[in-house]
Amino acid sequence: MIALPTTGQTMQKVLLRIAGTIPGAIVAVIILSIAPQQRWLLLLLLSGWTFFTTYMMLTDKKNSYAWFVMGYVAMIVMLTGPSSSYDLFMAATFRVVENIMGMTVYVLISIFIWPVGNSGAIKKASKNLVATQAKIFGFGFDKIFTKDEKKDLEKLNTNEIQQLDQLKQAIGTEVVENYNVQEVKHLWERFNLITISIMEILERWQTGYEEFIQIDLNEVLPNYQVLNKEINERFEEMQRLLLGKKEIKKLNDISLSVDKSSFSKLSHPDRAAILLEKQTFEKIDALTAEALECVLEIINYSSSSKKATNSKTLPSYNKKHKNSGLPVIDIDNLRGAIYSTSAVVMLFLMWIYIDPPGHMLNIQLAGTIAMLFLTVQHSYRKDLGKFMVIGSFIALAAYVFIMPHLYSFIGLGLLLFGGMFVVSFFFSGAARLAGQVAILNEIAVSNPQVYSFAAMANFTLGVILVLLVLFLLAYIIDSPRPEKAVLKMTARFFHSTEFLMSGIGPNSEHNLSLLARWKKDFYRHEMQSLPHKIGYMGLTINLKLFPDNSHQQVKLLMVNLQALAYRFTELLDADQDVKLLALKLKVNIREWQGVIVKIHKEWSINPGVELTDELKNELKMNLKNLTDKFDLLFEKDNENSLTEAKAEIFYQLLGGLRGVSQATISYAGNTENLNWKQWREEVFQ
Amino acid sequence: MININVPAEFTIRGIYLPPLLIASVIGVVAAFITAKLLNRYHLSRYFFYPPLAFVAIVVIYTLFFGYVLNLI
């Protein structure tokens, strides 16, 4: 279970497993000590622990495996280890010691007998990632200036996400096996965070190309090309440094100034777009400079063996927005925790009142498999369940018809080794995992070796029962079918935007209770996290059953929702000055807000509702009224000598409002070809 | 004499299997085939909730095959 392709990966998994096994065993001892003879109290504590570890497993992605082990080790120690509370401590200790012993043996093998190093993986992953981000940046620039759309941006974005994941993994694994890398771990982690910020800002940039595609940016922002060249050189320099070449480039500080005469010739909405573009470009500038500095620091540290002096912690764009200061609940993770807890409770009750085949072991199996199911997609779960049943029956047949005829341990060893080899070499994914689990269940070698058909058949039936309960529960708690999940999540997305839009206003932040601010944080989290969840889930929709909507269309849906989320975030994060300005436009903003809320409310009930021409026109009219009002305010303020800072505030607000309107219209236009009705259709899966 | 149809076990190389197990295995396979056919001819949309309908079909088939096996 801990065997992974490289030594570093194996050691990282071993550390996480140990980090999970020890607390899991301790918790088991504590729970059984509190409730040795009280089954309902035991159930309460056990389900509480399962709930907590599952929620943490889904939330804390970095230590996900440790939380998983913590959850199931406690169940194993409590339910299958001791025959009574008398030998509980011994069972817990043996579980920990045996596990550590097994892991130590494999670590020694992976270090001395079969070492596969991970050396240079971080630099390689970083170099590839920087190259992809440079291409994405170049794509945006080409699209704005040369209107070239030939490059496959979607493929680049997918590569970027994969490479970010590779970098994260490489940092985790290479750090374990290389002391020099360990010393600069904090710098690599920082670099990783900066690249995530670059990805986010490039994503936001991509969603806004259309806004200034008609404007001659070279004229309005004279340094635009110079800064673009500088940013490109930074990307190139980072790649060179990561390849081990010498530093040749120094950072240049180029400010992106606005040419006032060209700027004044533009309409107010265009000016707002230009200022938003300027802000985005400045963020890209700051982040790439930070990334280059970070790489230089890593390289210089490695070559001069000096302690890194970087005291910075996180790039500012990574900081999560929290109004209330309370932890924000993720509803999908909460649902996952309810799922695994319900499985444990249900099998516990079945054990007490029915005592079906599998008996007490079913509780531990249910909890473990439920936690495992939560880390994979529904289609994989179905495959895993199917192969587990098939694997269990094949293993049962081998146990009954072949194994009793083996008269030596060599024969038994050959059978198990052969089985494991066939499963690992010829199969992959769910089939491999299910096969390995089925074989592992047969490795209960003792001297003399005794075979019990009843015990094995009991176990097999227990596995089937547990899988049945788990699949039934999945449908009771929430439909796991991907197309239904996409529909629900899209509706949830619009429910959150509707809620957030209703709350936008100059006085909205004042006098809000803690609960109201927490609620706002929750909906903000929903809005920001749902587009990626929808994209991830949507790609598993069975195209044979729902042929009208391609995966390409699902990606388009995700991109549109992402664009909406960015625009809303910009508006929500507007400065207090902007909100004060909104006071002056109160009536017009309320009208505009009303239309947006109306549209999003409709989509929160049915995401496929087409935007009527009437609503579209109403939205455009409201935006026009707002722009006219801006013109009036501008003329009035111009007479009172409008400062540059104040003008920027005007445009920030106009840009925010315009961005939300355009993203809403764009969503309606891009998703009108989706066959929502087909996704709603009931089919057997 | 009272004539009662007592369910008989199935035996494979000396291992006795309960008739309900055989009936349920056939029931699940038959339900899968039925579900595929219903999907193919777009009849599944007439069910309120196919996952639940599938369980119901499995139960119906299991009872049916249990009865038929009992007759054999």
Coordinates of C-alpha atoms in Angstrom, one line a residue, chain A residues 393 400-401 405 453 461 472 474-476 478-481 545 678 681-685, chain B residues 12-13 15-17 21 35 38-39 42 44-45 47-51 53-55 57:
Chain A
F393 CA -15.6 -14.1 -5.6
V400 CA -11.8 -23.0 -1.6
F401 CA -10.7 -24.9 -4.7
H405 CA -4.5 -28.5 -2.2
F453 CA -14.9 -21.8 4.0
L461 CA -20.9 -11.7 1.9
L472 CA -27.7 3.0 -1.3
A474 CA -24.8 7.6 -1.6
Y475 CA -28.2 7.9 -3.3
I476 CA -30.0 8.8 -0.1
D478 CA -27.3 13.2 -2.3
S479 CA -27.4 11.9 -5.8
P480 CA -23.8 10.9 -6.8
R481 CA -24.8 11.0 -10.6
L545 CA -26.2 8.3 -21.9
Q678 CA -31.3 15.9 -21.2
E681 CA -33.7 13.2 -17.8
E682 CA -33.8 10.0 -15.6
V683 CA -31.8 7.1 -16.8
F684 CA -30.5 3.9 -15.3
Q685 CA -26.7 4.1 -14.8
Chain B
I12 CA -21.0 -27.1 -6.5
R13 CA -18.3 -29.7 -5.8
I15 CA -20.3 -26.8 -1.4
Y16 CA -23.9 -26.0 -0.7
L17 CA -25.2 -22.6 -1.8
L21 CA -28.2 -16.5 -3.3
A35 CA -32.1 -1.4 -17.2
L38 CA -35.0 0.6 -20.8
N39 CA -32.2 3.1 -21.4
H42 CA -35.6 5.9 -23.7
S44 CA -36.2 5.1 -18.2
R45 CA -37.4 8.7 -18.3
F47 CA -39.4 6.3 -13.8
F48 CA -39.4 8.9 -11.0
Y49 CA -36.1 7.7 -9.6
P50 CA -34.2 5.0 -11.5
P51 CA -31.7 4.1 -8.7
A53 CA -36.5 1.5 -9.5
F54 CA -33.4 -0.6 -10.1
V55 CA -33.5 -1.9 -6.5
I57 CA -36.6 -4.6 -10.2

